[in-house]
PDB file of C-alpha atoms in Angstrom:
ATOM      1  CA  UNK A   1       1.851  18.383 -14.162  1.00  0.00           C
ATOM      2  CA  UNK A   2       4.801  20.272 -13.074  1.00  0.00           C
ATOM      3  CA  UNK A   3       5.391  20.772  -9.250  1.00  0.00           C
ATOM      4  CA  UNK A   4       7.506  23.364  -8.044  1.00  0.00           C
ATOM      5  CA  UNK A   5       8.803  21.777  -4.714  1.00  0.00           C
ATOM      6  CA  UNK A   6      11.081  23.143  -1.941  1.00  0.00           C
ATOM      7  CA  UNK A   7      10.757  19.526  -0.107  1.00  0.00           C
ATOM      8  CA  UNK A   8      10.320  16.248  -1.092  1.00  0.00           C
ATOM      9  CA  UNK A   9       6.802  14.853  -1.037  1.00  0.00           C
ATOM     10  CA  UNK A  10       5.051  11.460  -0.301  1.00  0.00           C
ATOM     11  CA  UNK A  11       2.309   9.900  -1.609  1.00  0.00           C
ATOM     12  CA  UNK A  12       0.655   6.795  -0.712  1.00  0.00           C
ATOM     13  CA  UNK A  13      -1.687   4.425  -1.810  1.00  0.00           C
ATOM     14  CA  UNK A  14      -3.698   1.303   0.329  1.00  0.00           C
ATOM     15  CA  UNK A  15      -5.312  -1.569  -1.037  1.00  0.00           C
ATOM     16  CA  UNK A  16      -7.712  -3.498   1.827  1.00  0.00           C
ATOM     17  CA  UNK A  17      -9.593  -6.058   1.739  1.00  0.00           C
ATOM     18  CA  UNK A  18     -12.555  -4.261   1.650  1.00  0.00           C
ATOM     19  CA  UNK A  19     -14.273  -0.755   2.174  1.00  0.00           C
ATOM     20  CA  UNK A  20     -15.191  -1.087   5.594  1.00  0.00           C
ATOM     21  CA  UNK A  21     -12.484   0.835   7.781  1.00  0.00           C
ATOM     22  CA  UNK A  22     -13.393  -0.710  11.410  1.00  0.00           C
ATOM     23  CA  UNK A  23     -12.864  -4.353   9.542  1.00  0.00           C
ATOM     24  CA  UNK A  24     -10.942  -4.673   6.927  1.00  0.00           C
ATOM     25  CA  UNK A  25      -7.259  -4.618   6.732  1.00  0.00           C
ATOM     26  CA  UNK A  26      -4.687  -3.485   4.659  1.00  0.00           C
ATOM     27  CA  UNK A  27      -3.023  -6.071   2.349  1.00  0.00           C
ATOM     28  CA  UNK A  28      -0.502  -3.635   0.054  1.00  0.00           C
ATOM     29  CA  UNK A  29       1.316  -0.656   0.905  1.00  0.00           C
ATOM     30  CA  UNK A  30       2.707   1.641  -1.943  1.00  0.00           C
ATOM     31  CA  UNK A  31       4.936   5.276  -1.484  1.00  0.00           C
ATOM     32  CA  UNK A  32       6.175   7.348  -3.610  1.00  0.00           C
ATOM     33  CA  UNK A  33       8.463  10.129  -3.389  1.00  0.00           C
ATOM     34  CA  UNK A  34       9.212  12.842  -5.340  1.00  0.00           C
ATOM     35  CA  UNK A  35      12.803  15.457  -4.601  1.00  0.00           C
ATOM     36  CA  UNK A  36      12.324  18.665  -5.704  1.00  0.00           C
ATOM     37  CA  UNK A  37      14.896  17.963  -8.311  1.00  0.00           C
ATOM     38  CA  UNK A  38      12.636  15.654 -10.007  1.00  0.00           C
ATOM     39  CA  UNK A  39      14.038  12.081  -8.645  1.00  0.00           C
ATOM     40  CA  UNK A  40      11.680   9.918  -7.460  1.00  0.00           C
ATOM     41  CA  UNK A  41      11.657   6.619  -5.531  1.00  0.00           C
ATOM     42  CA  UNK A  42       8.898   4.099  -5.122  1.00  0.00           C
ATOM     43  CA  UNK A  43       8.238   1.228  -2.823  1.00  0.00           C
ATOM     44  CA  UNK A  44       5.463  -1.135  -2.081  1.00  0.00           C
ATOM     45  CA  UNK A  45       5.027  -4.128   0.587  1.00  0.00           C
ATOM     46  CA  UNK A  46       2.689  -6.814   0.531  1.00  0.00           C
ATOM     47  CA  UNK A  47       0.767  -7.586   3.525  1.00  0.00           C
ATOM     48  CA  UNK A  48      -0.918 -10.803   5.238  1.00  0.00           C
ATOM     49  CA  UNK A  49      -4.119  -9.259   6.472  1.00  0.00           C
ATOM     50  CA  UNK A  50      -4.420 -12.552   8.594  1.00  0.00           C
ATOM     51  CA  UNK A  51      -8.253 -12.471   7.415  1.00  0.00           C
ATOM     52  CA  UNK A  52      -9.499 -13.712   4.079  1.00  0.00           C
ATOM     53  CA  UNK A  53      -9.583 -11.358   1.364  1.00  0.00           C
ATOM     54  CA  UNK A  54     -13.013 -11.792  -0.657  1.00  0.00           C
ATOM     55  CA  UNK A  55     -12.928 -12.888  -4.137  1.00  0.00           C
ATOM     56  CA  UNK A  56     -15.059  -9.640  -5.147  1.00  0.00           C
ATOM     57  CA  UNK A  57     -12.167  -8.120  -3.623  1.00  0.00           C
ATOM     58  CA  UNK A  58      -9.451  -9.888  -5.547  1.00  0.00           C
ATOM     59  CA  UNK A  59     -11.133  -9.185  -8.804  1.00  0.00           C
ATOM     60  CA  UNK A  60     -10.742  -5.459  -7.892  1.00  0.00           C
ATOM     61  CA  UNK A  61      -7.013  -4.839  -7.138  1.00  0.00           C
ATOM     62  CA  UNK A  62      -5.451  -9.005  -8.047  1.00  0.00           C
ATOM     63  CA  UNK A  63      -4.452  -9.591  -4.280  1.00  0.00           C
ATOM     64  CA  UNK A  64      -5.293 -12.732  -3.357  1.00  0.00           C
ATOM     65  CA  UNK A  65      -5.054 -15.007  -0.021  1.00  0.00           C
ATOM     66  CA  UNK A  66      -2.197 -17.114  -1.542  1.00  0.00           C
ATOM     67  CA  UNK A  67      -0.216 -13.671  -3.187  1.00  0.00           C
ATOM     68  CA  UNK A  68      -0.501 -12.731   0.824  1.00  0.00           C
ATOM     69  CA  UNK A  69       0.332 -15.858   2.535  1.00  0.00           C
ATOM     70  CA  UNK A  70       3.937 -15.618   3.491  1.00  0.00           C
ATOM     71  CA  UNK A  71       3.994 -11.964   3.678  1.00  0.00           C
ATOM     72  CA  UNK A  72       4.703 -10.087   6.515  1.00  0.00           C
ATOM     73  CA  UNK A  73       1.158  -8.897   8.464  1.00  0.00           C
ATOM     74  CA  UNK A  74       1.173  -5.006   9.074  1.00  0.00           C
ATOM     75  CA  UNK A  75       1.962  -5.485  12.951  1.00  0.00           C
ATOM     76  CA  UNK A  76       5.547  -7.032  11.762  1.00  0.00           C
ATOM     77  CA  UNK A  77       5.712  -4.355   9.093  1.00  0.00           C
ATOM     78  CA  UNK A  78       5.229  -1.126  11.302  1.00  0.00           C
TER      79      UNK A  78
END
């Protein structure tokens, strides 16, 4: 797909630990930009949820408890 941009653009992705959005809490951040010149730059962050992520979970996106342990939790990140 070609997009014909006049500003950059942002997309971003969220893996939780879970579906439920009252609950469950965020454990990786992703962006990506794209320039209307065709550059782009990406970044993602880990994130301590501070809960435990279930295994069903895990098996979904590869996240686990351990991969989040020493990682900032969102409250440090925002």
């Amino acid at each position: 797909m070609n997009l014909k941009l006049e500003k950059p653009i942002v997309f971003f992705d969220l893996e939780t630990t879970g579906v439920q959005v009252a609950k469950d809490r965020i454990v990786e951040i992703a962006i990506l930009k794209v320039f209307p010149n065709g550059n782009k730059e990406s970044k993602t962050w880990l994130v301590n949820p501070t809960i435990p992520i279930p295994e069903v979970t895990t098996a979904i996106h590869g996240i686990s408890d351990e991969k989040v342990a020493n990682e900032p939790t969102f409250k440090e990140l925002a």
